[in-house]
CSV table of C-alpha atoms in Angstrom, one decimal:
chain,number,residue,atom,x,y,z
A,1,MET,CA,-36.7,34.5,-31.7
A,2,LYS,CA,-33.8,35.1,-29.5
A,3,THR,CA,-35.7,37.5,-27.1
A,4,ALA,CA,-38.7,35.6,-27.0
A,5,ALA,CA,-37.0,33.1,-24.9
A,6,PHE,CA,-36.9,35.2,-21.7
A,7,GLY,CA,-38.3,38.4,-20.2
A,8,ASP,CA,-35.9,41.4,-20.3
A,9,TYR,CA,-35.2,41.1,-16.6
A,10,SER,CA,-34.3,37.4,-16.6
A,11,ARG,CA,-32.3,37.9,-19.8
A,12,GLN,CA,-30.3,40.7,-18.0
A,13,ILE,CA,-29.4,38.3,-15.1
A,14,LEU,CA,-28.6,35.5,-17.6
A,15,ASP,CA,-26.3,37.8,-19.8
A,16,ASN,CA,-24.2,38.7,-16.7
A,17,LEU,CA,-23.9,35.3,-15.0
A,18,LEU,CA,-20.6,34.0,-14.2
A,19,GLU,CA,-21.8,30.6,-15.3
A,20,GLY,CA,-22.0,29.8,-19.1
A,21,CYS,CA,-25.6,29.6,-20.3
A,22,GLN,CA,-26.9,28.6,-23.5
A,23,LEU,CA,-30.3,27.6,-24.8
A,24,ILE,CA,-30.6,24.8,-27.3
A,25,ASP,CA,-33.8,24.2,-29.3
A,26,PHE,CA,-35.3,20.8,-30.5
A,27,GLU,CA,-33.2,20.8,-33.7
A,28,PHE,CA,-29.9,21.5,-31.8
A,29,ARG,CA,-29.7,25.2,-32.8
A,30,TYR,CA,-28.3,27.9,-30.6
A,31,LEU,CA,-31.1,30.1,-29.5
A,32,TYR,CA,-29.4,32.1,-26.9
A,33,LEU,CA,-25.8,32.5,-25.5
A,34,ASN,CA,-24.7,34.6,-22.6
A,35,LYS,CA,-21.4,36.5,-22.3
A,36,ALA,CA,-19.5,33.6,-20.2
A,37,ILE,CA,-20.5,30.9,-22.6
A,38,ILE,CA,-19.1,33.0,-25.6
A,39,LYS,CA,-15.7,33.2,-23.8
A,40,GLN,CA,-16.0,29.3,-23.2
A,41,SER,CA,-16.8,28.5,-26.7
A,42,HIS,CA,-13.8,30.0,-28.5
A,43,LYS,CA,-16.4,31.3,-31.0
A,44,THR,CA,-18.2,34.7,-31.7
A,45,LYS,CA,-21.8,35.1,-31.1
A,46,ALA,CA,-22.5,35.5,-34.9
A,47,GLU,CA,-20.9,32.2,-35.6
A,48,LEU,CA,-23.3,30.3,-33.4
A,49,ILE,CA,-26.7,31.9,-33.2
A,50,GLY,CA,-29.2,30.1,-35.5
A,51,ARG,CA,-26.7,27.3,-36.4
A,52,THR,CA,-26.8,23.8,-35.3
A,53,MET,CA,-24.3,22.4,-32.8
A,54,MET,CA,-23.2,20.0,-35.4
A,55,GLU,CA,-22.4,22.8,-37.9
A,56,ALA,CA,-20.5,24.7,-35.4
A,57,TYR,CA,-18.6,21.8,-33.9
A,58,PRO,CA,-18.5,18.9,-36.4
A,59,GLY,CA,-18.5,15.5,-34.7
A,60,ILE,CA,-20.1,16.8,-31.5
A,61,ASP,CA,-23.2,14.5,-32.1
A,62,GLN,CA,-20.8,11.6,-31.4
A,63,THR,CA,-19.9,12.7,-27.9
A,64,GLU,CA,-21.1,11.4,-24.5
A,65,MET,CA,-22.3,15.1,-23.9
A,66,PHE,CA,-24.6,15.0,-27.0
A,67,ALA,CA,-26.0,11.7,-25.6
A,68,HIS,CA,-26.9,13.6,-22.2
A,69,LEU,CA,-28.5,16.5,-24.3
A,70,ARG,CA,-30.5,14.2,-26.3
A,71,ASP,CA,-31.8,12.5,-23.1
A,72,CYS,CA,-32.7,15.9,-21.8
A,73,LEU,CA,-34.6,17.0,-25.0
A,74,VAL,CA,-36.6,13.7,-25.4
A,75,ASP,CA,-37.2,12.7,-21.8
A,76,ARG,CA,-37.2,16.1,-20.4
A,77,THR,CA,-35.0,15.0,-17.5
A,78,PRO,CA,-32.3,17.2,-16.2
A,79,GLN,CA,-28.8,16.0,-16.6
A,80,MET,CA,-25.5,16.8,-14.8
A,81,MET,CA,-22.1,15.8,-16.1
A,82,GLU,CA,-18.3,16.5,-16.4
A,83,ASN,CA,-17.4,17.2,-20.0
A,84,HIS,CA,-13.9,16.7,-21.3
A,85,PHE,CA,-14.2,18.9,-24.5
A,86,THR,CA,-11.7,19.1,-27.3
A,87,PHE,CA,-12.1,22.4,-29.4
A,88,PRO,CA,-11.6,22.4,-33.2
A,89,ASN,CA,-8.1,23.7,-32.7
A,90,GLY,CA,-7.1,20.7,-30.5
A,91,GLN,CA,-7.2,22.6,-27.1
A,92,LYS,CA,-8.8,20.7,-24.5
A,93,GLY,CA,-11.1,21.9,-21.6
A,94,TRP,CA,-13.1,20.4,-18.8
A,95,PHE,CA,-16.7,21.9,-18.0
A,96,GLU,CA,-19.1,20.9,-15.5
A,97,LEU,CA,-22.5,21.0,-17.3
A,98,ARG,CA,-26.2,21.0,-16.1
A,99,MET,CA,-29.0,20.7,-18.5
A,100,GLU,CA,-32.5,21.8,-17.7
A,101,PRO,CA,-35.4,21.1,-19.9
A,102,VAL,CA,-37.4,24.2,-20.8
A,103,PRO,CA,-40.3,24.9,-23.2
A,104,GLN,CA,-38.0,25.9,-26.0
A,105,GLY,CA,-35.6,23.0,-25.6
A,106,VAL,CA,-32.9,22.8,-23.3
A,107,LEU,CA,-30.9,25.3,-21.1
A,108,ILE,CA,-27.3,24.4,-20.5
A,109,PHE,CA,-25.4,26.0,-17.7
A,110,SER,CA,-21.7,25.4,-17.9
A,111,ILE,CA,-18.6,26.0,-15.5
A,112,ASP,CA,-15.1,26.0,-16.9
A,113,ILE,CA,-13.3,23.6,-14.4
A,114,THR,CA,-10.1,23.4,-16.6
A,115,GLU,CA,-7.9,24.9,-14.1
A,116,ARG,CA,-9.3,22.8,-11.3
A,117,LYS,CA,-8.8,19.6,-13.2
A,118,LYS,CA,-5.4,20.5,-14.1
A,119,LEU,CA,-4.7,21.0,-10.3
A,120,GLU,CA,-6.2,17.7,-9.6
A,121,LEU,CA,-4.0,16.1,-11.9
A,122,HIS,CA,-1.0,17.7,-10.9
A,123,LEU,CA,-1.8,16.8,-7.3
A,124,ARG,CA,-2.3,13.1,-8.3
A,125,GLU,CA,1.1,13.3,-10.0
A,126,LEU,CA,2.7,14.6,-6.9
A,127,ASP,CA,1.1,12.2,-4.7
A,128,SER,CA,2.3,9.2,-6.8
A,129,LEU,CA,5.9,10.9,-6.9
A,130,LYS,CA,5.7,11.3,-3.2
A,131,ASN,CA,5.0,7.4,-2.9
A,132,LYS,CA,7.7,6.6,-5.4
A,133,PHE,CA,10.1,8.6,-3.4
A,134,ILE,CA,9.3,6.9,-0.1
A,135,ASN,CA,9.6,3.6,-1.7
A,136,ILE,CA,13.1,4.4,-3.0
A,137,VAL,CA,14.2,5.9,0.2
A,138,ALA,CA,12.7,2.9,2.2
A,139,HIS,CA,14.7,0.5,0.1
A,140,GLN,CA,17.8,2.4,0.4
A,141,ILE,CA,17.4,2.3,4.4
A,142,ARG,CA,16.5,-1.4,4.3
A,143,THR,CA,19.7,-2.4,2.8
A,144,PRO,CA,22.1,-1.0,5.2
A,145,SER,CA,19.8,-1.9,8.1
A,146,THR,CA,20.0,-5.6,6.9
A,147,VAL,CA,23.8,-5.3,6.9
A,148,VAL,CA,23.7,-4.0,10.6
A,149,ARG,CA,21.1,-6.6,11.7
A,150,TRP,CA,22.8,-9.6,10.3
A,151,SER,CA,26.2,-8.5,11.4
A,152,VAL,CA,25.3,-7.5,15.0
A,153,GLU,CA,23.6,-11.0,15.0
A,154,ASN,CA,26.7,-12.6,14.0
A,155,LEU,CA,28.6,-10.8,16.8
A,156,LEU,CA,25.9,-11.6,19.4
A,157,GLU,CA,26.1,-15.2,18.6
A,158,GLY,CA,29.9,-15.3,19.1
A,159,VAL,CA,30.5,-16.6,15.5
A,160,THR,CA,33.7,-14.6,15.0
A,161,GLU,CA,34.8,-14.5,18.5
A,162,PRO,CA,33.3,-14.4,22.0
A,163,VAL,CA,31.9,-11.1,23.2
A,164,THR,CA,31.8,-9.8,27.0
A,165,ALA,CA,28.7,-9.2,28.9
A,166,ALA,CA,29.4,-5.4,28.6
A,167,GLN,CA,29.8,-5.7,24.8
A,168,THR,CA,26.6,-7.8,24.5
A,169,GLN,CA,24.6,-4.8,26.2
A,170,VAL,CA,25.8,-2.3,23.7
A,171,LEU,CA,25.4,-4.7,20.7
A,172,GLN,CA,21.8,-5.5,22.1
A,173,ALA,CA,21.1,-1.4,22.1
A,174,ILE,CA,22.4,-1.3,18.5
A,175,TYR,CA,20.2,-4.4,17.5
A,176,GLN,CA,17.1,-2.9,18.9
A,177,ALA,CA,17.6,0.5,17.6
A,178,ASN,CA,18.1,-0.8,14.1
A,179,ASN,CA,14.9,-3.0,14.5
A,180,ASP,CA,13.1,0.0,15.1
A,181,ILE,CA,14.3,1.6,12.0
A,182,ILE,CA,13.2,-1.6,10.2
A,183,THR,CA,9.8,-1.7,11.7
A,184,ARG,CA,9.1,1.9,10.9
A,185,THR,CA,10.3,1.5,7.4
A,186,ASP,CA,8.1,-1.5,7.0
A,187,ASP,CA,5.2,0.6,8.4
A,188,MET,CA,5.8,3.5,6.0
A,189,LEU,CA,5.9,1.0,3.0
A,190,MET,CA,2.8,-0.6,4.2
A,191,THR,CA,1.1,2.7,4.4
A,192,ILE,CA,1.7,3.5,0.8
A,193,GLU,CA,0.4,0.1,-0.2
A,194,ILE,CA,-2.5,0.8,1.6
A,195,GLU,CA,-3.0,4.2,0.1
A,196,GLU,CA,-2.7,2.7,-3.4
A,197,ASP,CA,-5.1,-0.1,-2.6
A,198,ARG,CA,-2.8,-2.9,-3.2
A,199,ILE,CA,-2.9,-4.9,-0.1
A,200,LYS,CA,-4.1,-8.5,-1.0
A,201,PRO,CA,-3.9,-10.9,2.0
A,202,GLN,CA,-2.5,-14.2,0.8
A,203,LYS,CA,-4.9,-16.5,2.7
A,204,THR,CA,-3.9,-19.9,4.0
A,205,PRO,CA,-5.4,-22.0,6.8
A,206,LEU,CA,-4.0,-20.6,10.0
A,207,LYS,CA,-3.9,-21.7,13.5
A,208,LEU,CA,-3.8,-18.1,15.1
A,209,GLU,CA,-2.7,-19.4,18.6
A,210,LYS,CA,0.5,-20.8,16.9
A,211,VAL,CA,1.2,-17.5,15.2
A,212,LEU,CA,0.6,-15.8,18.6
A,213,ALA,CA,2.8,-18.1,20.5
A,214,SER,CA,5.8,-17.4,18.0
A,215,VAL,CA,5.3,-13.7,18.3
A,216,LEU,CA,5.0,-13.9,22.1
A,217,GLN,CA,8.2,-15.9,22.2
A,218,ARG,CA,10.2,-13.3,20.5
A,219,ILE,CA,8.8,-10.5,22.6
A,220,MET,CA,8.6,-12.1,26.1
A,221,GLU,CA,12.1,-11.1,27.1
A,222,GLU,CA,11.4,-7.6,26.5
A,223,PHE,CA,8.5,-7.7,28.8
A,224,LYS,CA,10.7,-9.1,31.5
A,225,THR,CA,13.4,-6.9,31.0
A,226,LYS,CA,10.9,-3.9,31.7
A,227,ASN,CA,9.6,-5.6,34.6
A,228,ILE,CA,6.1,-5.9,33.2
A,229,THR,CA,4.0,-9.0,34.2
A,230,LEU,CA,2.8,-10.8,31.0
A,231,ASP,CA,-0.3,-12.8,31.6
A,232,ILE,CA,-1.5,-15.1,28.9
A,233,ILE,CA,-5.0,-16.6,29.0
A,234,TYR,CA,-4.9,-19.4,26.6
A,235,PRO,CA,-8.2,-20.5,24.9
A,236,ALA,CA,-10.3,-23.2,26.9
A,237,ALA,CA,-10.6,-25.3,23.8
A,238,LEU,CA,-8.8,-25.9,20.4
A,239,LEU,CA,-9.4,-23.1,18.2
A,240,PRO,CA,-10.6,-23.7,14.6
A,241,ALA,CA,-8.2,-22.8,11.8
A,242,ILE,CA,-8.9,-19.7,10.0
A,243,GLN,CA,-8.2,-18.3,6.4
A,244,ALA,CA,-5.7,-15.6,6.9
A,245,ASP,CA,-2.4,-14.0,5.7
A,246,GLN,CA,0.2,-15.2,8.1
A,247,HIS,CA,2.6,-12.4,7.6
A,248,HIS,CA,-0.2,-9.8,8.3
A,249,MET,CA,-1.5,-11.6,11.5
A,250,ARG,CA,2.1,-11.7,12.9
A,251,SER,CA,2.4,-8.0,12.2
A,252,VAL,CA,-0.8,-7.2,13.8
A,253,PHE,CA,0.0,-9.2,16.8
A,254,ASP,CA,3.5,-7.7,17.2
A,255,LYS,CA,2.1,-4.1,16.8
A,256,LEU,CA,-0.5,-4.5,19.4
A,257,LEU,CA,1.8,-6.3,22.0
A,258,ARG,CA,4.6,-3.7,21.4
A,259,ASN,CA,2.2,-0.8,22.1
A,260,ALA,CA,1.3,-2.4,25.4
A,261,LEU,CA,4.9,-3.0,26.1
A,262,ILE,CA,5.9,0.7,25.3
A,263,TYR,CA,3.0,2.5,27.0
A,264,THR,CA,2.8,0.3,30.2
A,265,PRO,CA,5.1,1.5,33.0
A,266,SER,CA,7.6,-0.8,34.8
A,267,GLY,CA,5.6,-3.0,37.5
A,268,GLY,CA,2.5,-3.0,35.3
A,269,THR,CA,0.7,-5.9,34.0
A,270,VAL,CA,-0.4,-6.9,30.5
A,271,THR,CA,-2.9,-9.4,29.9
A,272,VAL,CA,-3.3,-11.2,26.6
A,273,SER,CA,-6.0,-13.5,25.6
A,274,LEU,CA,-7.3,-15.3,22.5
A,275,GLN,CA,-10.5,-17.1,22.4
A,276,LEU,CA,-13.5,-18.2,20.4
A,277,VAL,CA,-16.3,-15.6,21.3
A,278,SER,CA,-19.0,-17.4,19.3
A,279,LYS,CA,-19.3,-20.0,16.6
A,280,ALA,CA,-18.3,-17.5,14.1
A,281,ALA,CA,-15.7,-15.1,15.5
A,282,LEU,CA,-12.2,-15.2,17.2
A,283,ARG,CA,-11.3,-12.5,19.6
A,284,PHE,CA,-7.8,-11.4,20.5
A,285,ALA,CA,-7.4,-8.9,23.4
A,286,VAL,CA,-4.4,-6.9,25.0
A,287,LYS,CA,-5.3,-5.3,28.2
A,288,ASP,CA,-2.5,-3.1,29.8
A,289,THR,CA,-2.2,-0.9,32.9
A,290,GLY,CA,-0.6,1.8,30.9
A,291,VAL,CA,-1.0,5.6,30.4
A,292,GLY,CA,-4.3,5.0,28.5
A,293,ILE,CA,-5.6,7.4,25.7
A,294,PRO,CA,-7.3,10.8,26.8
A,295,LYS,CA,-11.0,10.9,25.8
A,296,ALA,CA,-10.5,13.8,23.4
A,297,ASP,CA,-8.0,11.9,21.2
A,298,GLN,CA,-9.8,8.6,21.0
A,299,ALA,CA,-11.9,9.5,18.0
A,300,ALA,CA,-8.7,10.1,15.9
A,301,ILE,CA,-7.2,6.7,16.7
A,302,PRO,CA,-6.3,4.7,14.6
A,303,GLY,CA,-5.6,7.4,11.9
A,304,ARG,CA,-2.4,7.8,10.0
A,305,PHE,CA,0.4,9.5,11.9
A,306,VAL,CA,-2.0,10.0,14.8
A,307,ARG,CA,-0.6,9.7,18.3
A,308,ALA,CA,-2.5,10.1,21.7
A,309,SER,CA,-1.4,13.6,23.1
A,310,ASN,CA,0.2,11.9,26.1
A,311,ALA,CA,2.0,9.4,23.8
A,312,SER,CA,5.0,11.5,23.3
A,313,ALA,CA,6.0,11.8,27.0
A,314,VAL,CA,6.4,8.0,27.1
A,315,GLN,CA,7.8,7.3,23.7
A,316,PRO,CA,9.1,10.7,22.1
A,317,ASN,CA,9.9,9.1,18.7
A,318,ALA,CA,7.2,7.0,17.0
A,319,SER,CA,5.5,7.3,13.8
A,320,GLY,CA,1.8,6.8,14.7
A,321,LEU,CA,1.4,4.3,11.8
A,322,GLY,CA,1.3,1.0,13.7
A,323,LEU,CA,-2.2,1.0,14.7
A,324,PHE,CA,-3.3,2.4,11.5
A,325,VAL,CA,-1.6,-0.4,9.7
A,326,ALA,CA,-3.3,-3.0,12.3
A,327,ASP,CA,-6.6,-1.7,11.6
A,328,TYR,CA,-6.3,-1.9,7.8
A,329,LEU,CA,-5.0,-5.5,7.9
A,330,ILE,CA,-7.7,-6.8,10.3
A,331,ARG,CA,-10.4,-5.0,8.0
A,332,ALA,CA,-8.7,-6.5,4.9
A,333,HIS,CA,-9.5,-9.8,6.6
A,334,GLY,CA,-13.2,-9.1,7.2
A,335,GLY,CA,-12.7,-8.4,10.9
A,336,HIS,CA,-12.6,-5.2,13.0
A,337,LEU,CA,-10.3,-3.7,15.5
A,338,GLY,CA,-11.3,-1.6,18.5
A,339,PHE,CA,-10.2,-0.3,22.0
A,340,ILE,CA,-11.4,1.0,25.3
A,341,SER,CA,-9.1,3.2,27.2
A,342,ARG,CA,-9.2,5.5,30.3
A,343,LYS,CA,-6.3,8.1,30.8
A,344,GLY,CA,-4.1,7.1,33.4
A,345,ARG,CA,-5.7,3.6,33.9
A,346,GLY,CA,-4.8,1.7,30.8
A,347,SER,CA,-6.3,0.3,27.5
A,348,THR,CA,-7.5,-2.8,26.1
A,349,PHE,CA,-7.0,-3.3,22.4
A,350,TRP,CA,-8.8,-6.0,20.6
A,351,PHE,CA,-9.8,-7.4,17.2
A,352,GLU,CA,-12.3,-10.0,16.1
A,353,LEU,CA,-11.8,-12.0,12.9
A,354,PRO,CA,-14.6,-14.2,11.4
A,355,VAL,CA,-13.8,-18.0,11.5
A,356,LYS,CA,-15.0,-18.2,7.9
A,357,ALA,CA,-13.7,-15.4,5.9
B,1,MET,CA,27.2,-35.0,-1.0
B,2,SER,CA,26.9,-31.4,-0.2
B,3,LYS,CA,24.5,-29.3,-1.9
B,4,THR,CA,25.3,-26.1,-4.0
B,5,VAL,CA,23.8,-22.6,-3.5
B,6,LEU,CA,24.3,-19.7,-5.8
B,7,LEU,CA,24.0,-16.4,-4.1
B,8,ILE,CA,23.0,-13.6,-6.6
B,9,GLU,CA,23.6,-10.3,-4.5
B,10,ASP,CA,25.2,-7.3,-5.3
B,11,GLU,CA,25.6,-6.2,-1.7
B,12,LYS,CA,29.1,-7.6,-0.8
B,13,SER,CA,28.7,-7.5,2.9
B,14,LEU,CA,25.5,-9.5,2.8
B,15,SER,CA,26.7,-11.7,0.3
B,16,VAL,CA,29.8,-12.6,2.5
B,17,LEU,CA,27.9,-12.9,5.8
B,18,LEU,CA,25.4,-15.3,3.9
B,19,ARG,CA,28.3,-17.2,2.3
B,20,ASN,CA,30.1,-17.7,5.5
B,21,ARG,CA,27.1,-19.1,7.5
B,22,LEU,CA,26.2,-21.3,4.6
B,23,MET,CA,29.6,-22.7,4.5
B,24,ALA,CA,29.5,-23.4,8.0
B,25,GLU,CA,26.6,-25.6,7.3
B,26,ASP,CA,28.3,-27.6,4.8
B,27,CYS,CA,27.1,-26.1,1.5
B,28,GLU,CA,28.9,-25.5,-1.3
B,29,VAL,CA,28.5,-21.8,-2.1
B,30,LEU,CA,28.8,-19.8,-5.5
B,31,THR,CA,28.5,-16.0,-5.6
B,32,ALA,CA,27.6,-13.5,-8.3
B,33,ALA,CA,27.4,-9.7,-7.8
B,34,ASN,CA,25.1,-8.9,-10.6
B,35,GLY,CA,22.2,-10.5,-12.7
B,36,ALA,CA,24.3,-11.1,-15.9
B,37,GLU,CA,27.1,-12.8,-13.9
B,38,GLY,CA,24.4,-14.7,-12.0
B,39,LEU,CA,22.7,-16.1,-15.0
B,40,SER,CA,25.9,-17.2,-16.5
B,41,VAL,CA,27.1,-18.9,-13.4
B,42,ALA,CA,23.7,-20.6,-12.9
B,43,LEU,CA,23.6,-22.2,-16.5
B,44,ASN,CA,27.3,-23.2,-16.2
B,45,LYS,CA,27.2,-24.7,-12.7
B,46,HIS,CA,23.8,-25.8,-12.3
B,47,PRO,CA,23.4,-25.1,-8.4
B,48,ASP,CA,20.9,-27.1,-6.3
B,49,LEU,CA,19.2,-23.6,-5.2
B,50,ILE,CA,19.5,-19.9,-6.2
B,51,VAL,CA,19.1,-17.1,-3.7
B,52,LEU,CA,18.3,-14.1,-5.6
B,53,ASP,CA,18.2,-10.4,-5.1
B,54,LEU,CA,16.1,-8.1,-7.3
B,55,LEU,CA,17.6,-4.8,-7.6
B,56,MET,CA,20.9,-5.4,-9.1
B,57,PRO,CA,23.2,-3.7,-11.8
B,58,GLU,CA,23.7,-5.2,-15.3
B,59,MET,CA,20.5,-7.3,-15.0
B,60,ASP,CA,17.9,-7.1,-12.6
B,61,GLY,CA,16.6,-10.3,-10.7
B,62,ILE,CA,13.1,-10.5,-12.5
B,63,THR,CA,14.8,-10.5,-16.0
B,64,LEU,CA,17.3,-13.1,-14.8
B,65,LEU,CA,14.3,-15.2,-13.6
B,66,GLN,CA,12.6,-14.8,-17.0
B,67,ASN,CA,15.8,-15.9,-18.9
B,68,LEU,CA,16.4,-18.8,-16.5
B,69,ARG,CA,13.2,-20.1,-17.1
B,70,GLN,CA,13.8,-20.3,-20.8
B,71,ASP,CA,16.4,-23.0,-20.2
B,72,PRO,CA,15.6,-26.7,-19.9
B,73,TRP,CA,17.6,-27.0,-16.8
B,74,GLY,CA,16.6,-23.4,-15.5
B,75,LYS,CA,13.1,-24.2,-15.8
B,76,LYS,CA,13.1,-26.4,-12.8
B,77,VAL,CA,15.8,-24.9,-10.4
B,78,PRO,CA,14.2,-23.6,-7.2
B,79,VAL,CA,14.8,-19.9,-6.7
B,80,THR,CA,14.3,-18.1,-3.4
B,81,VAL,CA,13.9,-14.4,-3.9
B,82,LEU,CA,15.7,-12.5,-1.1
B,83,SER,CA,15.1,-8.7,-1.5
B,84,ASN,CA,14.4,-5.5,0.2
B,85,VAL,CA,11.9,-4.5,-2.3
B,86,SER,CA,8.3,-5.4,-1.0
B,87,ASP,CA,5.8,-3.8,-3.2
B,88,MET,CA,3.0,-6.1,-4.4
B,89,GLU,CA,4.0,-5.7,-8.1
B,90,HIS,CA,7.6,-7.2,-7.4
B,91,VAL,CA,6.2,-10.0,-5.3
B,92,PHE,CA,3.6,-11.0,-7.8
B,93,ARG,CA,6.0,-10.8,-10.7
B,94,SER,CA,8.5,-12.9,-9.0
B,95,LEU,CA,6.0,-15.6,-8.1
B,96,ASN,CA,4.5,-15.6,-11.5
B,97,GLU,CA,8.1,-16.3,-12.9
B,98,GLY,CA,8.2,-19.2,-10.5
B,99,ALA,CA,10.0,-18.1,-7.7
B,100,VAL,CA,9.3,-20.6,-4.6
B,101,ASP,CA,9.7,-18.0,-1.9
B,102,TYR,CA,9.8,-14.2,-1.4
B,103,LEU,CA,11.7,-13.1,1.7
B,104,ILE,CA,12.2,-9.6,2.7
B,105,LYS,CA,15.8,-9.4,4.0
B,106,ALA,CA,15.2,-6.8,6.7
B,107,ASP,CA,12.5,-8.8,8.3
B,108,TRP,CA,14.4,-11.9,8.6
B,109,SER,CA,17.3,-12.6,11.1
B,110,LEU,CA,20.3,-14.2,9.6
B,111,ASP,CA,19.7,-17.5,11.5
B,112,ALA,CA,16.2,-17.7,10.1
B,113,THR,CA,17.4,-16.9,6.6
B,114,ILE,CA,20.0,-19.6,6.8
B,115,GLU,CA,17.6,-22.2,8.1
B,116,HIS,CA,15.2,-21.3,5.4
B,117,ILE,CA,17.8,-21.9,2.9
B,118,THR,CA,19.1,-25.1,4.2
B,119,ASP,CA,15.4,-26.4,4.6
B,120,ARG,CA,14.7,-25.5,0.9
B,121,LEU,CA,18.1,-27.6,0.0
B,122,ASP,CA,16.8,-30.6,2.0
B,123,ALA,CA,13.4,-30.6,0.7
B,124,PRO,CA,13.2,-28.6,-2.5
B,125,VAL,CA,9.7,-27.5,-3.7
B,126,LYS,CA,8.9,-28.7,-7.1
B,127,THR,CA,8.1,-25.8,-9.5
């Protein structure tokens, strides 16, 4: 019976296949087993040949694998699955199974993927450990940053005693650097939340022009200091309120405006506009006369930690997370973010959001 | 009559900065340096508003909130969470326990934080 299944030549090939191979008949009896499957099965050939699967592995008829096998036997349809198998001694293994209907029953090919599965699991554990680590570090950084921020604010406002113009300049430098630490920590944390798919916008009816105005108010001074002209094109008519997360929208405006501020040289112009482009969509755009993004780098933006090749010359230390975060937040609101750019001429970053999300 | 704020914050320097500014706004300020102390001060002194940090020794902020909400008075007192933890799990758990606000310290200027607290005192949100 066992030799009748295949010709001698095919038999020889199957015997030496690295993949496990077994032939099961319509009564779930083992008709043929190659060398690899004997190794995978933790049993000897004599213990299996001629026996049913239920005799060899009691309870196997209750498994998902068995259901697939039955489908293959009855419906004559090929099946594929990953099988998490527990051996009678309690040991566990993962196998990738392919079941092919043949005249004698079903031919099952199996690859032992236990090692790969263990590695995958290990990798997932490491990934979660990495995220936990960053979370802890970020929190540890935020607390002293807050102390610096609030203390410097106190000094700048002359709450304790008046400060001189020269002292103010120093304090402002400290303040700015500290705010950079806070923003980057925020981006890092946001990236983890994104990776773990935990960002859920808390939507409320929002007047986008109001949010933009408040962000602009905070950043305007920095444009003036760098001698960049800031042109603001206000919407021609009142904009409809949209359903959006205020904190997320502030963050997106801030990131796009800051990018323009950083990459536009002194004497340049940045044009900001917010308008209704159709009945259904609002469009925000920031056009700068900055360094632009080389064509070769454009496809990778906005990726995680991705920066254009000419970005470091302008701003050596930045994380390349800002646009990644902005893009994600806009998509989480059902919109999309894009840009057009020419190296040396400038960039326009824009996003569109649906009015009814 | 001036209103009373209870600051539950383990970082001494932040607690002092907040306290001084709130006192300048004519608030009565109580402070506690950990959750256990915070809970006991809250239940004894019945402040008008509690400003609560989350990661603290003795008892963390969320456990404090859970305990506070068991008390007939504590059920209704407005609580503003002021923390540097920002993961969604902490945010949701705090809001579920009835916090009225969740502010990330590092993202707020001292001015804006004080303004927010005094606004809350003037027009408390019903919880």
